[in-house]
mmCIF file of C-alpha atoms and ligand atoms in Angstrom:
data_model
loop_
_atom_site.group_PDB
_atom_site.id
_atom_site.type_symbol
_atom_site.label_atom_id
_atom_site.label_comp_id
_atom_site.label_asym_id
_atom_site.label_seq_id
_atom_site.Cartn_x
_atom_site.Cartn_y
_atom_site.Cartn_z
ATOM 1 C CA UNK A 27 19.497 15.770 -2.232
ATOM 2 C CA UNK A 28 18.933 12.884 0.193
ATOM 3 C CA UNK A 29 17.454 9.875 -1.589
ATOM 4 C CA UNK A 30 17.531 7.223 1.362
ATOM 5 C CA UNK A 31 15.839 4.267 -0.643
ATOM 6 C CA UNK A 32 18.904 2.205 0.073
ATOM 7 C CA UNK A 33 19.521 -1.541 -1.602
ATOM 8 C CA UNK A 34 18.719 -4.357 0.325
ATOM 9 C CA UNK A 35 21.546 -6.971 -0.684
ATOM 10 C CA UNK A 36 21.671 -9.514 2.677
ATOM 11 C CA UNK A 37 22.141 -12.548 2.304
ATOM 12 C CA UNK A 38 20.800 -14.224 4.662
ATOM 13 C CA UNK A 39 -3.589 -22.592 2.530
ATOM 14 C CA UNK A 40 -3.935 -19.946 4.866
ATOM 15 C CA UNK A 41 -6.760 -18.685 3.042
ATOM 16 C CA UNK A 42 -10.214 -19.857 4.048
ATOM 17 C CA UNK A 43 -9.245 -21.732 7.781
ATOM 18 C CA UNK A 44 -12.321 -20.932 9.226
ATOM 19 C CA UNK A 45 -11.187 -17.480 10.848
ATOM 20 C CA UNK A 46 -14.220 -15.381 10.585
ATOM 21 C CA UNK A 47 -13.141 -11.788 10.758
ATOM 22 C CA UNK A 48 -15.607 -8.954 12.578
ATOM 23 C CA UNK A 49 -16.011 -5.949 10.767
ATOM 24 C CA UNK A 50 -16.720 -4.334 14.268
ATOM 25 C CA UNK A 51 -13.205 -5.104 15.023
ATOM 26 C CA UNK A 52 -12.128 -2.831 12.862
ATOM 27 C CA UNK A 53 -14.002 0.155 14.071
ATOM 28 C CA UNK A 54 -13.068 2.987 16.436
ATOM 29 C CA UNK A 55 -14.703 2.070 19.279
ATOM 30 C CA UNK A 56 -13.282 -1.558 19.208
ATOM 31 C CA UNK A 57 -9.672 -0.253 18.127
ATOM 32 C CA UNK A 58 -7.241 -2.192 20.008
ATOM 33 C CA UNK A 59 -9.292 -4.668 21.805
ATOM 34 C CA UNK A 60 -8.479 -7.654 19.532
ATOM 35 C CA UNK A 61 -11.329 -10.451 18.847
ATOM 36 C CA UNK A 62 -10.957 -11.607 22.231
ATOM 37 C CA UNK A 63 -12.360 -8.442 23.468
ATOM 38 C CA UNK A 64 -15.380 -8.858 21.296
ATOM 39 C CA UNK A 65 -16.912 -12.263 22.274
ATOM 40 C CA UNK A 66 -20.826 -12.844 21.118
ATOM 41 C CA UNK A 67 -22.421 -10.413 18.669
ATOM 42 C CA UNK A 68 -23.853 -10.138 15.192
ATOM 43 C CA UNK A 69 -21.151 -9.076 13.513
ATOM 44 C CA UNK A 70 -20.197 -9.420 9.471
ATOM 45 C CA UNK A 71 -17.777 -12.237 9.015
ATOM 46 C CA UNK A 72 -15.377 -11.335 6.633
ATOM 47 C CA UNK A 73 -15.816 -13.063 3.133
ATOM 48 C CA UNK A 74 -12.359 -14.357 1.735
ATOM 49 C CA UNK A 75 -10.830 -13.869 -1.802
ATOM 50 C CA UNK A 76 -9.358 -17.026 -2.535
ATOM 51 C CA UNK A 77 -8.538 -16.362 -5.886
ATOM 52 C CA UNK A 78 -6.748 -13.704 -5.841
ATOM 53 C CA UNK A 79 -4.662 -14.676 -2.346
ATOM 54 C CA UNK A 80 -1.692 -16.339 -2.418
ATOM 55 C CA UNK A 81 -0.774 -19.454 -1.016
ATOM 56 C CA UNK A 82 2.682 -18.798 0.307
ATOM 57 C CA UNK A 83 3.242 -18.601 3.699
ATOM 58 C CA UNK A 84 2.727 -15.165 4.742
ATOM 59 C CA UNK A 85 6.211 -13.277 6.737
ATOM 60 C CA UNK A 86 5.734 -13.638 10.588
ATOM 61 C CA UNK A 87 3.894 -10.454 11.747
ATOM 62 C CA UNK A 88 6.396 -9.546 14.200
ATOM 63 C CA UNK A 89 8.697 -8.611 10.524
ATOM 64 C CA UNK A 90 5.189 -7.101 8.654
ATOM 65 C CA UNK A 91 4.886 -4.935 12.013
ATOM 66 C CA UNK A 92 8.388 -4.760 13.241
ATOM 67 C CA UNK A 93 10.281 -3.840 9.749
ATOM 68 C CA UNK A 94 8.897 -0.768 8.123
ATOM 69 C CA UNK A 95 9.475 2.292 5.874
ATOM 70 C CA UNK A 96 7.192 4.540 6.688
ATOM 71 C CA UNK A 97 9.208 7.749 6.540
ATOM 72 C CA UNK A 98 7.088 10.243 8.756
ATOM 73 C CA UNK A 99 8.549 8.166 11.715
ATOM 74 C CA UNK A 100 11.903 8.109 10.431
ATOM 75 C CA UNK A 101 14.213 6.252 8.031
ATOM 76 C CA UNK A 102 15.792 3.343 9.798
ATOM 77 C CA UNK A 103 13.219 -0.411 9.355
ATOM 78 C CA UNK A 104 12.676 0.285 13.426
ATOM 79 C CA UNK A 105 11.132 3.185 13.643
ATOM 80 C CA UNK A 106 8.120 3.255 12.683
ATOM 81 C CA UNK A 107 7.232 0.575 15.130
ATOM 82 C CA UNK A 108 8.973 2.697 17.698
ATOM 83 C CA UNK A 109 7.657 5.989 16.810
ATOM 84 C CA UNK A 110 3.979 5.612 15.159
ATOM 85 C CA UNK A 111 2.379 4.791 18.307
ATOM 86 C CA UNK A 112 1.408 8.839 18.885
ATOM 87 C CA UNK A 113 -0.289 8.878 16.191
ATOM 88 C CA UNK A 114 -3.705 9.403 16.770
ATOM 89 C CA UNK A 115 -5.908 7.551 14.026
ATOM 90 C CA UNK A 116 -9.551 8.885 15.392
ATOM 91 C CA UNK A 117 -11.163 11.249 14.627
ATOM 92 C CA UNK A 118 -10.506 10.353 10.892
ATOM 93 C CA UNK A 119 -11.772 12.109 7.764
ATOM 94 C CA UNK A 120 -11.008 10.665 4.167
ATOM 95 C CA UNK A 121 -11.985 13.073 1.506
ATOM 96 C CA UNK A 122 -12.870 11.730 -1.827
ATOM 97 C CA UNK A 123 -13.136 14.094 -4.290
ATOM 98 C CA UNK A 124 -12.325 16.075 -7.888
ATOM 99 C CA UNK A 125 -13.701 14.717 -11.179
ATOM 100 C CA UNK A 126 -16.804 13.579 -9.822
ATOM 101 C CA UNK A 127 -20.422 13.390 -9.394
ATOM 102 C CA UNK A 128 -20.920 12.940 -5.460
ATOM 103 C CA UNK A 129 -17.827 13.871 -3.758
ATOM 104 C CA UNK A 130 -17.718 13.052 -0.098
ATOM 105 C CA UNK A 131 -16.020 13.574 3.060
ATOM 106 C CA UNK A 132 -16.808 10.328 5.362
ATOM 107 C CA UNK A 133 -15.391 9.289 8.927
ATOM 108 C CA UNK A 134 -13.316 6.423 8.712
ATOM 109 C CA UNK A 135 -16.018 4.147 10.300
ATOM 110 C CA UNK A 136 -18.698 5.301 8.331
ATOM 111 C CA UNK A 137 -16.171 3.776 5.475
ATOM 112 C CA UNK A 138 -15.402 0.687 6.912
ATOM 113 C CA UNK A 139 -19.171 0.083 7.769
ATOM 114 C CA UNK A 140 -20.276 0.560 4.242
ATOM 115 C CA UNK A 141 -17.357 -1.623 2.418
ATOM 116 C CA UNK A 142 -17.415 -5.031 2.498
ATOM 117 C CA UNK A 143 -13.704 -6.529 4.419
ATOM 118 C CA UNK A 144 -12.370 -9.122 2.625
ATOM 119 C CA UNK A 145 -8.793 -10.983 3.359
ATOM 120 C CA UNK A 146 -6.393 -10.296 0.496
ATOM 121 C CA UNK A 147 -3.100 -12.557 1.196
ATOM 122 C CA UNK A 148 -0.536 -10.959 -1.625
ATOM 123 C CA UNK A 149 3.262 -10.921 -2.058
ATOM 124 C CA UNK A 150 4.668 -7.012 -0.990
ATOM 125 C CA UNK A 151 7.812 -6.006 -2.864
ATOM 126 C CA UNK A 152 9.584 -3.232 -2.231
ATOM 127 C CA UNK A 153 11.803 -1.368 -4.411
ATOM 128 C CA UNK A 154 14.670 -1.642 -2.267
ATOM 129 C CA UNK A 155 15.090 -5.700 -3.154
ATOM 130 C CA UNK A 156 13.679 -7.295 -0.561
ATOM 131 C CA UNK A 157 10.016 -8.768 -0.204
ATOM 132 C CA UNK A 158 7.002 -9.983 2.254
ATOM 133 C CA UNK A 159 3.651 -12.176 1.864
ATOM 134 C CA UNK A 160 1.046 -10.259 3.770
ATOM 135 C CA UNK A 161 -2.648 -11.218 4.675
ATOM 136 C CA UNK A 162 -4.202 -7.473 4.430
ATOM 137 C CA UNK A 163 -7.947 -7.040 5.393
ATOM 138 C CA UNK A 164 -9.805 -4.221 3.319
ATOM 139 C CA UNK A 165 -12.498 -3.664 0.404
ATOM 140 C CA UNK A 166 -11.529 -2.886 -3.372
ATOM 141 C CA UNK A 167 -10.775 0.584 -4.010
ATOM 142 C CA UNK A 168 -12.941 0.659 -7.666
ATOM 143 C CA UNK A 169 -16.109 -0.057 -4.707
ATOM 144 C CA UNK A 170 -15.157 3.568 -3.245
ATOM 145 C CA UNK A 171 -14.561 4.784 -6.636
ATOM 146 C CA UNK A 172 -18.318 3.744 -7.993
ATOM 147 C CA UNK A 173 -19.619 5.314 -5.060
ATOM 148 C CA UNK A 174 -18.220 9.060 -5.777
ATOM 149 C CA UNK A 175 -19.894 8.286 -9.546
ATOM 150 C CA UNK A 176 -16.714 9.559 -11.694
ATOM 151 C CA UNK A 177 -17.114 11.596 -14.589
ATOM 152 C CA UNK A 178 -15.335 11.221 -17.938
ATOM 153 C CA UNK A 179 -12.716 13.320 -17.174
ATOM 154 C CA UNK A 180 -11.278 10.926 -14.580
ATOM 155 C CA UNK A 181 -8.177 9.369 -15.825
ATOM 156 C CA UNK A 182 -6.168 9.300 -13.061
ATOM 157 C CA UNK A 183 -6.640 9.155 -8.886
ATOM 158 C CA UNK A 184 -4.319 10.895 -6.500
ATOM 159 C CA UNK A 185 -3.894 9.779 -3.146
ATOM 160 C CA UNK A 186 -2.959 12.335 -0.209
ATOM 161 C CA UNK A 187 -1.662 10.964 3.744
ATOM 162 C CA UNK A 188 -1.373 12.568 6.648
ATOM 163 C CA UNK A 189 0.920 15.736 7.097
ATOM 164 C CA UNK A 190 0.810 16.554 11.005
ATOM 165 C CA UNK A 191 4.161 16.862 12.814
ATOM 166 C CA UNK A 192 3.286 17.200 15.590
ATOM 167 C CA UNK A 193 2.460 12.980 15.678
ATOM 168 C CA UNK A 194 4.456 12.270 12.851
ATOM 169 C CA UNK A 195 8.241 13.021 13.860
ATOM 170 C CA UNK A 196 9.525 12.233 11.105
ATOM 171 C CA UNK A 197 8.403 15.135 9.253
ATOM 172 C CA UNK A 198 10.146 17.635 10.972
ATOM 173 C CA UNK A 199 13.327 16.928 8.183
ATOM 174 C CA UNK A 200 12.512 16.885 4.229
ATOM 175 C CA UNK A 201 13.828 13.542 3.938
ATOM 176 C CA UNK A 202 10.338 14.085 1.022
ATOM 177 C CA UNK A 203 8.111 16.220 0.147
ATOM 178 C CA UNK A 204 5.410 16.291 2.596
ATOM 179 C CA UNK A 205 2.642 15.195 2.730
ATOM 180 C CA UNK A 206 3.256 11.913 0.979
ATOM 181 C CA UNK A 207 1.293 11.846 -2.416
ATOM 182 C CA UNK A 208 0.922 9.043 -4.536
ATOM 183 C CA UNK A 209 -1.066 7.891 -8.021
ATOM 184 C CA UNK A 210 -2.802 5.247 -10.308
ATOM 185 C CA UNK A 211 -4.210 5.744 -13.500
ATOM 186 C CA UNK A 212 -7.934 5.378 -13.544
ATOM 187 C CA UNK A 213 -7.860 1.613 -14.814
ATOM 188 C CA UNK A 214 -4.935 0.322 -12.220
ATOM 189 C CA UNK A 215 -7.554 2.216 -9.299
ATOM 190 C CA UNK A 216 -10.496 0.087 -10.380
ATOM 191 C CA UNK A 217 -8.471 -3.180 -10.968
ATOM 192 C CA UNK A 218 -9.844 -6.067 -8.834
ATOM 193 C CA UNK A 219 -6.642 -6.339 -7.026
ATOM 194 C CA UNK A 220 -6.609 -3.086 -6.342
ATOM 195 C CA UNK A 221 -7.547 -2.690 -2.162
ATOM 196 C CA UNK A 222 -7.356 0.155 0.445
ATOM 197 C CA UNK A 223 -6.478 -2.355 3.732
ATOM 198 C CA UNK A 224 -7.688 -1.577 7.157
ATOM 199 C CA UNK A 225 -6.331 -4.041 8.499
ATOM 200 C CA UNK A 226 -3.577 -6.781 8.521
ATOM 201 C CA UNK A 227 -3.404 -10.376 10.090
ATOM 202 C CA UNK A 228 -6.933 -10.685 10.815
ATOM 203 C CA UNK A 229 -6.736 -7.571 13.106
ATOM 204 C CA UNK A 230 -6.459 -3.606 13.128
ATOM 205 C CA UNK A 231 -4.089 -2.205 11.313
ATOM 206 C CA UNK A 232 -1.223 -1.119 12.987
ATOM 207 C CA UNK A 233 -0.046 2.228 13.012
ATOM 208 C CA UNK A 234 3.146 1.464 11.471
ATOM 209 C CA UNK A 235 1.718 -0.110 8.884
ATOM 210 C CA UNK A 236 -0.446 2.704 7.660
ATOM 211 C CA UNK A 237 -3.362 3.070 10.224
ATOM 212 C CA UNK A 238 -6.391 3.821 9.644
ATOM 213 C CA UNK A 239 -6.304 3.296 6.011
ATOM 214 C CA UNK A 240 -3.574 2.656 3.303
ATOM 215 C CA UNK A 241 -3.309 1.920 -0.626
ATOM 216 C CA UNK A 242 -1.691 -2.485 -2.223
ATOM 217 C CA UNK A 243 -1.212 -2.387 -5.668
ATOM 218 C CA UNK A 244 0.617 -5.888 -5.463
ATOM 219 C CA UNK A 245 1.960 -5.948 -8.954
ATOM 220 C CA UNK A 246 3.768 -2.036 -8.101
ATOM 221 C CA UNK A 247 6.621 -2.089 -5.998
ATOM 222 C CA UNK A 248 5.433 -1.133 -2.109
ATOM 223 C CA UNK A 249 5.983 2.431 -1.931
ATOM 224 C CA UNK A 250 3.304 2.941 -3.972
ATOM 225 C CA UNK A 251 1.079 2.078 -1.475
ATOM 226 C CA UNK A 252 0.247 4.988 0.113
ATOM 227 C CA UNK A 253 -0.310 4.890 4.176
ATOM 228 C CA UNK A 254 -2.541 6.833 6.325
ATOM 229 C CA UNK A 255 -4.581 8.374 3.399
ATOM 230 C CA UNK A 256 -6.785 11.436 3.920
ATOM 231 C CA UNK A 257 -7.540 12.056 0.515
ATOM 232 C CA UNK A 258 -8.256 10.602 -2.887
ATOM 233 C CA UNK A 259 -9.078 12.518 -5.800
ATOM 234 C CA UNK A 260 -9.927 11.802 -9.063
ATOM 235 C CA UNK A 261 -8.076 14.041 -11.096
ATOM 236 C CA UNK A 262 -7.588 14.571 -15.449
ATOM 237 C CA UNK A 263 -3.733 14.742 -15.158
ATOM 238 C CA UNK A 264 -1.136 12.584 -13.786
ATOM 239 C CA UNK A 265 -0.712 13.322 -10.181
ATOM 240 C CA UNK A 266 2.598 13.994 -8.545
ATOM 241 C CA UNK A 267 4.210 11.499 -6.351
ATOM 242 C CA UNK A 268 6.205 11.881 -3.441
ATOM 243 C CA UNK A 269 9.272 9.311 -4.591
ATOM 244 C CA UNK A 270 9.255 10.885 -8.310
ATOM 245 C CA UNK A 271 9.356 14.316 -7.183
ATOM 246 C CA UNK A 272 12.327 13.000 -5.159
ATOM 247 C CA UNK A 273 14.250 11.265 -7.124
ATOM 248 C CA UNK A 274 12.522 10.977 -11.045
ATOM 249 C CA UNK A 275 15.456 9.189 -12.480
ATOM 250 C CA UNK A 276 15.222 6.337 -9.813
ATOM 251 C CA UNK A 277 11.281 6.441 -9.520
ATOM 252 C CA UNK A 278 8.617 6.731 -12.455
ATOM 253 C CA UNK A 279 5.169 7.027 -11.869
ATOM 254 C CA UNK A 280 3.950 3.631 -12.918
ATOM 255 C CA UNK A 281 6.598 2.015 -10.926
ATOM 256 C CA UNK A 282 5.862 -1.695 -11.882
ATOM 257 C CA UNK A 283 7.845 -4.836 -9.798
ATOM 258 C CA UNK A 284 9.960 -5.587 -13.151
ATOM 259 C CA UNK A 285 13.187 -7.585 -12.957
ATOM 260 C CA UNK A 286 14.263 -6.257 -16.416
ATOM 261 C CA UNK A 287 14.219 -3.228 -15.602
ATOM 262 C CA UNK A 288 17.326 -1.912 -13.137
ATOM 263 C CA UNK A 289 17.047 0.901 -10.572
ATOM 264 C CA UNK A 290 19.986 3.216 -11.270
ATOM 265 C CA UNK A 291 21.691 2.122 -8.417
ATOM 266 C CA UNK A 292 20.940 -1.840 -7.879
ATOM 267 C CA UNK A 293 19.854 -4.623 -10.079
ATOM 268 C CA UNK A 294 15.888 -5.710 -9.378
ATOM 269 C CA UNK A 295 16.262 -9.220 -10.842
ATOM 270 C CA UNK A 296 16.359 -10.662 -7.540
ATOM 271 C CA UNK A 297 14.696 -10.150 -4.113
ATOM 272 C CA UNK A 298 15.204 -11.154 -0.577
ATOM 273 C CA UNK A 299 11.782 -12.608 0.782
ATOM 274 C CA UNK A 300 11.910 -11.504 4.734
ATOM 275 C CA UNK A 301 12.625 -14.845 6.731
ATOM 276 C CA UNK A 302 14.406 -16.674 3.921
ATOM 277 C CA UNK A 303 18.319 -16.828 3.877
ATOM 278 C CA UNK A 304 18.659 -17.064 -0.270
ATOM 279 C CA UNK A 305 17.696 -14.506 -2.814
ATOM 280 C CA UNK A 306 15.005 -15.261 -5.007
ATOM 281 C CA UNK A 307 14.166 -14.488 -8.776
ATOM 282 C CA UNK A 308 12.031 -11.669 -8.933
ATOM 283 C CA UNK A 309 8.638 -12.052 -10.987
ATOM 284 C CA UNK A 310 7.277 -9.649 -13.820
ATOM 285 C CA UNK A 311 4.811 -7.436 -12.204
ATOM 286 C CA UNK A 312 5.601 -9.271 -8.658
ATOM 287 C CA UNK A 313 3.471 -12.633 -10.044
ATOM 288 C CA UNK A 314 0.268 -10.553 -10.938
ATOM 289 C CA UNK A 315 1.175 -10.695 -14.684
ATOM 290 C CA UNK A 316 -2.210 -13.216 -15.448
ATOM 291 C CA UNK A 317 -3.980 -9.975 -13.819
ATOM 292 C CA UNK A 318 -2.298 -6.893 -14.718
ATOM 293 C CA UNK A 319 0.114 -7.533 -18.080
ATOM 294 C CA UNK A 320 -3.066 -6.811 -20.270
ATOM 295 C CA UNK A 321 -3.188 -2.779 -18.776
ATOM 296 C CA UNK A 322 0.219 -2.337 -20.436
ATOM 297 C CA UNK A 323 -0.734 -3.576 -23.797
ATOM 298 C CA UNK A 324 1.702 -1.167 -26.356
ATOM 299 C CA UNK A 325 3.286 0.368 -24.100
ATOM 300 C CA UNK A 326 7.072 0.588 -23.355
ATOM 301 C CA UNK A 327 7.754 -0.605 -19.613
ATOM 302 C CA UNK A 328 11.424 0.679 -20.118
ATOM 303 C CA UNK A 329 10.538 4.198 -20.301
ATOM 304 C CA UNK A 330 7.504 3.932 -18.369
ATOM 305 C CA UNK A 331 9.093 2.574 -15.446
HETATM 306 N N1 MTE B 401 2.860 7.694 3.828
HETATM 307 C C1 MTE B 401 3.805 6.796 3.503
HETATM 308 N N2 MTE B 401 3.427 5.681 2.846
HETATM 309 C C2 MTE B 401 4.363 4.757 2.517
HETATM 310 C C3 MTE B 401 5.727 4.943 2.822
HETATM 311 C C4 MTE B 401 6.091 6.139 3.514
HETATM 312 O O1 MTE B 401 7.278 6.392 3.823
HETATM 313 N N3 MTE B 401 5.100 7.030 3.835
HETATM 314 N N4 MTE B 401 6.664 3.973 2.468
HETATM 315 C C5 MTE B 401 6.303 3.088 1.339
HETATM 316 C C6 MTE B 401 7.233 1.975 1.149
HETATM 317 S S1 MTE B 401 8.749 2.366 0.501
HETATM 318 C C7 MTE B 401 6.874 0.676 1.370
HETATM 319 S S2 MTE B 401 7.920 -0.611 0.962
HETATM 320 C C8 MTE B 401 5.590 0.348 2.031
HETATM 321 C C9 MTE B 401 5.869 -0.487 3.276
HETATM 322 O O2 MTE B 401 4.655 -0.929 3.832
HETATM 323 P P1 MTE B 401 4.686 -1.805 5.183
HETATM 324 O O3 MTE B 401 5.622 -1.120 6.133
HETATM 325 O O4 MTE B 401 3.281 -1.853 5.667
HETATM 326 O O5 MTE B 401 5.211 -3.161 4.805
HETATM 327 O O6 MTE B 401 4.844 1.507 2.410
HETATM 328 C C10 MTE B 401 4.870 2.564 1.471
HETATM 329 N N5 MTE B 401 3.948 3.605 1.892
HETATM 330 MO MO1 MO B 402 9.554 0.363 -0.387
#
């Protein structure tokens, strides 16, 4: 079996500044054209979540857009920059669906026009050891989840991305199971921290980033966040996910940033934080423990890693 998730063992207040963000931006028909291409108008300015935002410095955007995994473009931190640039992001459906009231299949404007964009600024980990502060633009996810009106039998919410090889090269080899599938118990979904991002850095989300729409759970290490989502479903059972059908020794479900906890193969106590030359200690829950800790009440983070 090839498990690439490989180590990473190198050694080597931006929130509220008066940028006003246009939800227009965002939107298909301005795709690409920047805020300088969109001078005048009535447009939405964003609203900014200061309390939930970090304060760090967020990673230069030329390393958030220029150092990736994103495997349907390939394996190596390059390629998805290199490679996602074919894929074509409109026409775009995202079905949300399963234990429901009002399922619905929208167009990926229609769901950026109804959700209100916030900036979310929030520390990435990723499981291979090494880290990024991000300033994503997107809505809660529990906002989508209201709207669909979920019945009881809604514990869980499964997320489905693109399959299409023909853009995504990538998926010509079964590096994973395609399409990429990932999951969050009912409760994580409708957490306040919880966001589907549309965007990053004040602009459109880049393809290699997960364009038009992808999953940050900040507390969960980063390949839980699903990229280039066509579906979400509320489902009864716990959904499978592409890294734990892969590999389920090396990658549980709930996958929680948790130093005490090794991988099989490399320690997670530490991290390397993209820019900086010295490792640094790695936080319970990536620093969202004041948030998050509480969902875990009773339960044992070992085996439910
Ligand atoms: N569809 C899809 N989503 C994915 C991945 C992937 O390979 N395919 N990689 C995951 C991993 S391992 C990480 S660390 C993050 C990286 O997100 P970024 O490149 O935007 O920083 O995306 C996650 N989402
Ligand atoms: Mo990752």
């Amino acid at each position: 079996m090839l498990i690439r998730h490989a180590p990473d063992l190198t050694d080597n207040d931006v929130t509220d500044h008066g940028l006003y963000l246009r939800r227009r931006q965002f939107l298909g028909a301005a795709a690409g054209l920047g805020l300088a291409g969109l001078a005048g108008g009535a447009q939405a300015a964003l609203s900014f979540s200061k309390g939930f935002s970090t304060t760090e410095p967020p990673t230069p955007k030329k390393d958030v857009t220029g150092y990736n995994n994103f495997y349907e473009f390939g394996t190596d931190k390059a390629d998805p920059a290199e490679h996602a640039g074919g894929l074509k992001t409109r026409p775009w459906t995202v079905r949300v669906d399963g234990e429901c009231e009002k399922p619905m299949t929208l167009a990926i404007d229609d769901l950026i026009k109804a959700n209100k964009l916030e900036e979310r600024i929030y520390r990435m980990r990723c499981v291979e050891g090494w880290s990024m502060v991000i300033p994503w633009v997107g809505f809660p996810l529990k906002d989508l989840i209201a709207a669909v009106q979920p019945t009881a039998k809604a514990k869980y919410v499964a997320f489905e991305t693109l399959k299409r090889p023909s853009e995504m090269p990538g998926q010509r080899w079964d590096v994973l199971q395609w399409p990429y599938r990932e999951g969050l118990r009912i409760d994580e979904a409708v957490h306040p921290l919880t966001i589907l991002a549309v965007g990053l850095y004040g602009d459109v989300l880049p393809n290699q980033n997960g364009a038009p729409l992808r999953l940050v759970v900040p507390w969960k290490y980063g390949f839980k966040g699903a990229k280039s989502i066509v579906r979400i479903s509320l489902v009864e059972k716990q959904p499978a996910t592409a890294w734990n059908l892969s590999a389920p020794r090396e990658y549980g479900f709930y996958s929680n940033v948790n130093p005490a906890v090794d991988h099989p193969r490399w320690s997670q106590a530490t991290e390397r934080r993209i820019g900086e030359f010295r490792r640094r200690e790695t936080l319970p829950f990536n620093g969202y423990g004041q948030y998050v800790a509480d969902l875990y009440r009773g339960m044992d983070l070992r085996t439910n890693f």
